[in-house]
Coordinates of C-alpha atoms in Angstrom, one line a residue:
M1 CA -34.4 -14.4 -17.1
S2 CA -33.8 -10.7 -16.5
E3 CA -30.2 -9.5 -16.7
R4 CA -30.4 -8.4 -13.0
L5 CA -31.4 -11.8 -11.8
E6 CA -28.8 -13.4 -14.0
L7 CA -26.0 -11.3 -12.6
A8 CA -27.2 -11.9 -9.0
L9 CA -27.3 -15.7 -9.6
R10 CA -23.8 -15.6 -11.1
A11 CA -22.5 -13.6 -8.2
K12 CA -23.8 -16.3 -5.9
E13 CA -22.2 -19.1 -7.9
L14 CA -18.9 -17.2 -8.0
D15 CA -18.9 -16.7 -4.2
A16 CA -19.7 -20.4 -3.7
A17 CA -16.6 -21.4 -5.8
D18 CA -14.3 -18.7 -4.3
E19 CA -11.5 -20.4 -2.3
L20 CA -10.8 -17.1 -0.5
A21 CA -14.4 -16.6 0.7
P22 CA -13.8 -18.1 4.2
L23 CA -11.3 -15.4 4.9
R24 CA -14.1 -12.9 5.3
E25 CA -14.8 -14.5 8.7
R26 CA -11.4 -13.2 9.9
F27 CA -12.6 -9.6 9.8
V28 CA -15.1 -7.4 11.7
L29 CA -17.7 -6.6 9.0
D30 CA -21.4 -5.8 8.8
D31 CA -23.9 -5.7 6.0
V32 CA -22.3 -2.6 4.4
V33 CA -20.5 -3.2 1.1
Y34 CA -17.0 -1.9 2.1
L35 CA -15.1 -0.9 -1.0
D36 CA -12.7 1.5 0.7
G37 CA -10.0 -0.9 1.7
N38 CA -7.7 0.9 -0.6
S39 CA -7.9 3.8 2.0
L40 CA -8.3 1.9 5.3
G41 CA -8.5 -1.9 5.5
A42 CA -11.1 -3.6 7.7
L43 CA -10.3 -4.7 11.3
P44 CA -9.1 -8.3 11.6
A45 CA -11.3 -9.9 14.2
H46 CA -8.6 -11.2 16.5
V47 CA -6.7 -7.8 16.8
P48 CA -8.7 -6.3 19.8
D49 CA -8.0 -9.3 22.1
R50 CA -4.3 -9.3 21.0
M51 CA -4.1 -5.6 21.8
A52 CA -5.8 -6.0 25.1
D53 CA -2.9 -8.4 26.1
V54 CA -0.3 -5.9 24.8
V55 CA -1.8 -3.1 26.9
R56 CA -2.7 -5.0 30.0
R57 CA 0.0 -7.5 30.4
Q58 CA 3.0 -6.4 28.2
W59 CA 2.7 -2.7 29.1
G60 CA 0.6 -2.9 32.3
E61 CA 2.5 -5.8 34.1
L62 CA 5.8 -6.3 32.4
R63 CA 6.4 -2.6 31.6
I64 CA 10.0 -1.9 30.7
R65 CA 10.8 -5.7 30.7
S66 CA 8.7 -6.0 27.5
W67 CA 11.4 -4.4 25.4
E68 CA 13.2 -7.7 25.8
E69 CA 10.7 -10.3 27.1
S70 CA 7.9 -9.4 24.7
G71 CA 10.2 -8.7 21.8
W72 CA 9.4 -5.0 21.5
W73 CA 12.9 -4.1 20.5
T74 CA 13.1 -6.4 17.5
A75 CA 9.6 -5.7 16.3
P76 CA 10.5 -3.4 13.3
E77 CA 12.7 -6.1 11.7
R78 CA 10.5 -9.0 12.7
I79 CA 7.3 -7.5 11.2
G80 CA 9.3 -6.4 8.2
D81 CA 10.1 -10.1 7.6
R82 CA 6.4 -10.8 7.9
I83 CA 5.6 -8.3 5.1
A84 CA 8.5 -9.4 2.9
P85 CA 6.8 -12.4 1.2
L86 CA 3.8 -10.2 0.4
V87 CA 6.0 -7.9 -1.7
G88 CA 8.4 -10.5 -3.1
A89 CA 11.4 -9.9 -0.8
A90 CA 13.7 -12.3 1.1
P91 CA 14.0 -11.7 4.9
G92 CA 16.4 -9.0 6.3
Q93 CA 15.5 -6.2 3.8
I94 CA 12.4 -4.5 5.3
M95 CA 12.2 -2.3 8.4
V96 CA 8.8 -1.3 9.7
G97 CA 8.4 2.1 11.3
D98 CA 7.7 5.8 10.7
S99 CA 5.2 7.1 8.2
T100 CA 5.3 6.5 4.4
S101 CA 6.3 10.2 4.0
V102 CA 9.3 9.8 6.3
N103 CA 10.3 6.6 4.6
V104 CA 10.0 8.3 1.1
F105 CA 12.4 11.0 2.4
K106 CA 14.9 8.5 3.8
A107 CA 14.8 6.4 0.6
L108 CA 15.1 9.3 -1.9
V109 CA 17.9 11.1 -0.1
A110 CA 19.8 7.8 0.5
A111 CA 19.4 7.0 -3.2
V112 CA 20.8 10.3 -4.3
R113 CA 23.7 9.8 -1.9
M114 CA 24.4 6.4 -3.5
A115 CA 24.3 7.9 -7.1
D116 CA 27.4 9.0 -8.9
A117 CA 28.4 12.6 -8.1
G118 CA 27.8 13.9 -11.6
R119 CA 24.1 12.9 -11.6
D120 CA 22.3 16.0 -10.7
E121 CA 18.7 15.2 -11.6
L122 CA 15.9 13.6 -9.6
L123 CA 12.9 12.3 -11.5
V124 CA 9.5 11.9 -9.9
D125 CA 6.1 10.5 -11.1
A126 CA 4.2 13.6 -12.2
T127 CA 0.9 11.8 -11.4
T128 CA 2.1 10.8 -7.9
F129 CA 0.2 11.2 -4.6
P130 CA 0.9 14.8 -3.6
T131 CA 3.0 14.0 -0.5
D132 CA 5.5 12.0 -2.6
G133 CA 5.9 15.1 -4.8
Y134 CA 6.4 17.4 -1.8
I135 CA 9.0 15.1 -0.3
A136 CA 10.8 14.7 -3.7
E137 CA 10.9 18.5 -4.1
S138 CA 12.4 18.9 -0.6
A139 CA 14.9 16.1 -1.1
A140 CA 16.0 17.7 -4.4
R141 CA 16.6 21.0 -2.7
M142 CA 18.5 19.5 0.2
T143 CA 20.8 17.4 -2.0
G144 CA 21.4 20.1 -4.6
R145 CA 19.6 18.2 -7.4
T146 CA 17.1 19.4 -9.9
L147 CA 13.6 17.9 -9.6
R148 CA 12.0 16.9 -12.9
P149 CA 8.4 15.6 -12.9
V150 CA 7.6 13.1 -15.7
T151 CA 4.8 10.6 -16.3
P152 CA 5.6 6.9 -16.2
A153 CA 5.0 6.8 -19.9
E154 CA 7.5 9.6 -20.5
L155 CA 10.1 8.1 -18.1
P156 CA 12.2 5.9 -20.5
A157 CA 12.8 8.9 -22.8
A158 CA 13.6 11.2 -19.9
L159 CA 16.3 9.0 -18.4
G160 CA 19.9 9.8 -19.0
D161 CA 23.4 10.2 -17.5
R162 CA 22.2 13.1 -15.3
T163 CA 19.5 10.9 -13.6
A164 CA 20.4 10.1 -10.0
A165 CA 17.2 8.4 -8.8
V166 CA 13.5 8.0 -9.8
L167 CA 10.5 7.9 -7.5
L168 CA 7.4 6.1 -9.0
N169 CA 4.1 4.8 -7.8
H170 CA 3.3 1.2 -8.5
V171 CA -0.4 1.9 -8.7
D172 CA -1.9 5.3 -9.4
Y173 CA -4.0 6.3 -6.4
R174 CA -6.7 8.1 -8.5
S175 CA -7.1 5.9 -11.6
G176 CA -6.0 2.5 -10.3
R177 CA -3.5 2.2 -13.2
L178 CA -0.8 -0.4 -12.6
H179 CA 2.6 0.7 -13.8
D180 CA 5.2 -1.6 -15.3
L181 CA 7.5 -2.1 -12.3
P182 CA 9.8 -4.7 -14.0
G183 CA 10.2 -2.7 -17.3
L184 CA 10.6 0.7 -15.7
T185 CA 13.1 -0.6 -13.1
A186 CA 15.1 -2.1 -15.9
A187 CA 15.1 1.1 -17.8
I188 CA 16.2 3.1 -14.8
H189 CA 19.0 0.7 -14.1
A190 CA 20.1 0.8 -17.8
S191 CA 20.6 4.6 -17.4
G192 CA 22.7 4.0 -14.2
A193 CA 20.1 5.5 -11.8
L194 CA 18.4 4.0 -8.8
A195 CA 14.7 3.0 -8.6
V196 CA 12.5 3.9 -5.6
W197 CA 9.0 2.6 -5.7
D198 CA 5.9 3.6 -3.6
L199 CA 3.8 0.4 -3.0
C200 CA 1.0 1.9 -1.0
H201 CA -1.7 0.8 -3.5
S202 CA -0.2 -2.5 -4.5
A203 CA 1.2 -4.4 -1.5
G204 CA -1.4 -6.9 -0.4
A205 CA -3.4 -6.7 -3.6
L206 CA -1.0 -8.0 -6.2
P207 CA 2.4 -9.5 -6.7
V208 CA 5.3 -7.0 -6.6
G209 CA 8.5 -8.9 -7.0
L210 CA 11.0 -6.5 -5.4
D211 CA 13.9 -9.0 -5.3
E212 CA 13.0 -10.6 -8.7
H213 CA 13.1 -7.3 -10.5
G214 CA 16.0 -5.7 -8.7
V215 CA 14.2 -2.8 -7.1
D216 CA 16.7 -0.7 -5.1
L217 CA 14.4 0.9 -2.5
A218 CA 10.7 0.8 -1.8
V219 CA 8.3 2.2 0.7
G220 CA 4.7 1.5 1.5
C221 CA 1.9 2.0 4.1
T222 CA 0.3 -0.9 6.0
Y223 CA -3.3 0.4 6.6
K224 CA -4.7 -0.3 3.2
Y225 CA -4.6 -3.8 1.8
L226 CA -2.5 -5.0 4.8
N227 CA -5.2 -4.0 7.3
G228 CA -2.8 -2.7 9.9
G229 CA -5.2 0.0 11.3
P230 CA -5.4 3.8 11.0
G231 CA -1.9 5.4 11.0
S232 CA -0.2 2.0 11.3
P233 CA 3.5 2.3 10.7
A234 CA 4.9 2.2 7.1
Y235 CA 7.9 0.2 5.9
L236 CA 11.2 0.7 4.1
Y237 CA 12.8 -1.9 1.8
V238 CA 16.5 -1.7 1.1
R239 CA 17.9 -4.2 -1.4
R240 CA 20.5 -6.4 0.3
E241 CA 23.3 -5.4 -2.1
L242 CA 22.8 -1.7 -1.2
Q243 CA 22.5 -2.0 2.6
D244 CA 26.1 -1.3 3.3
R245 CA 25.9 1.9 1.2
F246 CA 22.5 3.1 2.6
D247 CA 23.2 6.4 4.2
S248 CA 20.1 7.5 6.0
P249 CA 19.4 11.3 6.2
L250 CA 17.7 10.6 9.6
P251 CA 20.3 8.7 11.7
G252 CA 18.8 7.9 15.0
W253 CA 19.9 6.1 18.1
T254 CA 17.9 2.9 17.3
S255 CA 19.8 2.5 14.0
H256 CA 23.2 2.8 15.7
A257 CA 25.5 -0.2 15.6
E258 CA 25.6 0.1 19.5
P259 CA 22.4 1.9 20.4
F260 CA 22.8 1.6 24.1
A261 CA 26.4 2.8 24.1
M262 CA 25.0 6.3 23.7
S263 CA 28.1 7.3 21.6
P264 CA 28.3 11.0 20.5
S265 CA 29.4 9.8 17.0
Y266 CA 27.1 7.8 14.7
A267 CA 28.0 4.4 13.4
P268 CA 25.2 2.7 11.4
A269 CA 24.0 -0.8 12.2
P270 CA 24.4 -3.4 9.5
G271 CA 21.5 -4.4 7.3
A272 CA 18.1 -2.9 7.0
V273 CA 18.2 -1.9 10.7
R274 CA 20.0 1.3 9.6
G275 CA 16.6 2.4 8.3
R276 CA 15.3 2.8 11.8
V277 CA 15.3 6.3 13.5
G278 CA 13.8 6.6 17.0
T279 CA 11.9 4.5 19.5
P280 CA 9.4 2.2 17.7
D281 CA 5.7 3.0 18.1
I282 CA 4.9 -0.2 19.8
L283 CA 1.1 -0.2 20.2
S284 CA 0.4 0.4 16.5
M285 CA 3.3 -1.8 15.4
L286 CA 2.0 -4.8 17.4
A287 CA -1.5 -4.2 16.1
L288 CA -0.1 -4.4 12.6
E289 CA 1.8 -7.6 13.5
A290 CA -1.4 -9.2 14.7
A291 CA -3.3 -8.0 11.7
L292 CA -0.8 -9.6 9.3
E293 CA -1.8 -13.1 10.7
V294 CA -4.8 -13.0 8.4
W295 CA -2.3 -13.7 5.6
D296 CA -1.4 -17.1 7.1
G297 CA -1.8 -19.7 4.3
V298 CA -2.9 -17.0 1.7
G299 CA -1.0 -16.7 -1.5
V300 CA -0.7 -13.3 -3.3
D301 CA -1.3 -14.9 -6.7
A302 CA -4.7 -16.2 -5.5
V303 CA -5.5 -12.7 -4.2
R304 CA -4.5 -11.2 -7.5
A305 CA -6.7 -13.6 -9.5
K306 CA -9.7 -12.8 -7.3
S307 CA -9.0 -9.1 -7.5
L308 CA -9.1 -9.2 -11.3
A309 CA -12.2 -11.3 -11.3
L310 CA -14.0 -8.9 -8.9
T311 CA -13.1 -5.8 -10.9
D312 CA -14.0 -7.5 -14.2
F313 CA -17.4 -8.5 -12.7
F314 CA -17.9 -5.0 -11.3
L315 CA -17.4 -3.4 -14.7
E316 CA -19.7 -5.9 -16.3
C317 CA -22.4 -5.1 -13.7
V318 CA -21.9 -1.3 -14.0
A319 CA -22.3 -1.6 -17.8
A320 CA -25.5 -3.6 -17.3
Y321 CA -27.1 -1.4 -14.6
T322 CA -26.0 2.1 -15.7
E323 CA -27.3 4.3 -18.5
A324 CA -24.6 4.5 -21.2
G325 CA -22.5 7.6 -21.0
R326 CA -23.4 8.4 -17.3
A327 CA -20.1 7.1 -15.9
E328 CA -16.7 6.8 -17.6
C329 CA -14.2 4.2 -16.3
V330 CA -10.7 5.7 -16.0
T331 CA -9.1 2.5 -14.8
P332 CA -7.4 0.6 -17.7
A333 CA -9.2 -2.5 -19.0
P334 CA -6.1 -4.7 -19.6
H335 CA -5.3 -6.8 -16.5
A336 CA -1.6 -5.9 -16.8
E337 CA -2.4 -2.3 -16.3
R338 CA -5.0 -2.6 -13.5
G339 CA -4.5 -2.4 -9.8
S340 CA -7.2 -3.6 -7.3
Q341 CA -9.6 -0.6 -7.7
I342 CA -12.0 0.8 -10.2
A343 CA -12.3 4.5 -10.7
L344 CA -15.3 6.0 -12.4
R345 CA -15.7 9.5 -13.6
C346 CA -19.1 11.3 -13.4
P347 CA -19.9 15.1 -13.1
D348 CA -21.6 14.9 -9.7
A349 CA -19.2 12.3 -8.2
G350 CA -19.1 13.9 -4.7
E351 CA -22.8 13.8 -4.3
V352 CA -23.1 10.4 -5.8
M353 CA -20.7 9.0 -3.3
K354 CA -22.5 10.5 -0.4
R355 CA -25.7 8.9 -1.6
L356 CA -24.0 5.5 -2.1
I357 CA -22.7 5.6 1.5
E358 CA -26.3 6.3 2.7
R359 CA -27.4 3.2 0.8
G360 CA -24.7 1.0 2.4
V361 CA -22.0 1.1 -0.3
V362 CA -18.8 2.7 1.0
G363 CA -16.2 3.9 -1.5
D364 CA -14.6 7.3 -1.8
F365 CA -14.4 10.4 -3.8
R366 CA -11.4 12.1 -5.4
H367 CA -11.6 15.7 -6.6
P368 CA -13.0 16.8 -8.9
D369 CA -15.1 14.0 -10.4
V370 CA -13.8 10.5 -9.5
L371 CA -15.6 7.7 -7.6
R372 CA -13.1 5.1 -6.3
F373 CA -14.0 1.6 -5.4
G374 CA -11.3 -0.6 -3.8
F375 CA -11.6 -4.3 -4.0
T376 CA -9.9 -6.2 -1.1
P377 CA -10.1 -9.9 -2.1
L378 CA -9.7 -11.1 1.5
Y379 CA -13.1 -9.9 2.4
V380 CA -15.0 -8.5 -0.6
G381 CA -17.2 -11.0 -2.4
F382 CA -19.0 -11.1 -5.8
A383 CA -22.5 -10.5 -4.2
D384 CA -21.0 -7.4 -2.6
T385 CA -19.8 -6.4 -6.0
E386 CA -23.1 -6.9 -7.8
R387 CA -25.0 -5.1 -5.0
A388 CA -22.6 -2.1 -5.2
A389 CA -23.0 -1.8 -9.0
R390 CA -26.8 -2.2 -8.8
I391 CA -27.2 0.6 -6.3
L392 CA -24.8 2.8 -8.2
G393 CA -26.9 2.2 -11.4
E394 CA -30.1 3.2 -9.5
L395 CA -28.5 6.4 -8.3
L396 CA -27.1 7.3 -11.7
T397 CA -30.3 6.6 -13.6
G398 CA -32.8 7.7 -10.9

C-alpha cells in the first residue's frame, strides 16, 4: 500500500472515530479546506436567522424597549459569563466590549495603577503582536514607566522589584508557540508584579485556567476560535480579588455605579462592569452571543486533544508528502509548547499560499516567509488535514 493511500485511509478512520466530528454541521462550510480559523472563524449556521430576529424584531419593532426587554443592556456581562468557562474563569469576571487593543490599554494602565509606587518598569513580550507592543509603549509613556521588551524565555531573569506589570501572549501569533502561563504567572507574582495575558490565539483552542493560575488581567478577541464574526467585540477579564482596585483609564457612563443618573463625577460600578466604557455594540455583540452556542456540550479538554491530534497528523503528512528541506516547521514539536496552529517556513511562502488558496486550501502568510495553518477542532477534520498537506507537498515539489 502506498504511503499516500495509507495516510488517506487513516484520515478516514480518524474522522470516523472523532467525537467532535458532528460539530462540523453547526457551521457554514464548503469543500474548501479552511485552515485560517486562527484569523477568522467560520460562520455558525444558526447565526444569520438569529441576527434577522435581532434586526427585524428587537431593533425594528421593539426599538428602544430592547435595552430592557431584549436584554441589550446586560449583554456585556452576560456574554462574558458565556466565555468564562472557555478560559477557566468563574462568572462575574469577564466583560465583553471594545476591541482587543482598547482592552489591552485598559488592562495595562489599570495594572500599573494597582502596582506599588516604586515599581517603574513595564515588561512586554518582545515577540508580541505589534499592536500589543504599540499599546504597551503608549501606556508606559502615559504612566511614567519605562518599557522593557523581553522574550518569554528571558522574563524570569528580567523580573525584579522595579517591575510593575507584564504583558505576555499565551500563544505566539507567528510560530504557534504556547507559552507557560502557569509558570510565568507564578514568576511574575513572586516578583510582586501583575500579570496581563493576551489570549487571542488560545481561547477556544486549549485550556487556559485563568482562575486556577491566578492571572490578574487578561484580554482576548472573539473572532478567531470563538467564531464571533469579523470585528466581533473583545473581552476583558479582571480577577475577582482585584475588581475593587481596578481603576480604568477609560471611565465611561456605562461603567458608572449609577449610569442613568448622569452625574458629573465618576463613581465606578462594582465588579467587572467597571471595565465597560460606552454604549455596547449590540449587533456584533449579539452575533457573538449566538455564535457561542456552538460550544454547548463541548469540553475544552476534548478540543485540545483533537487539536494536538490534528497538528501531529498534519506534520506527519507534510513530512511524507514534501521533499526534505523544502519547508521548515517553526512550531514547537512538544505538545506543552504548541498552540493550535502549524507554522512552516519556506523561501517563497507568499506565492505558495496564493497557489494553495487557488487549490482550495486556505491558510495565511506572515512576512517574510511563514505559512500559517490554523486548526479549529470544531470543524476541521483529519481528511481536511491530509488533503491540505498533500496539496502543499505537490506545490513544494512541483
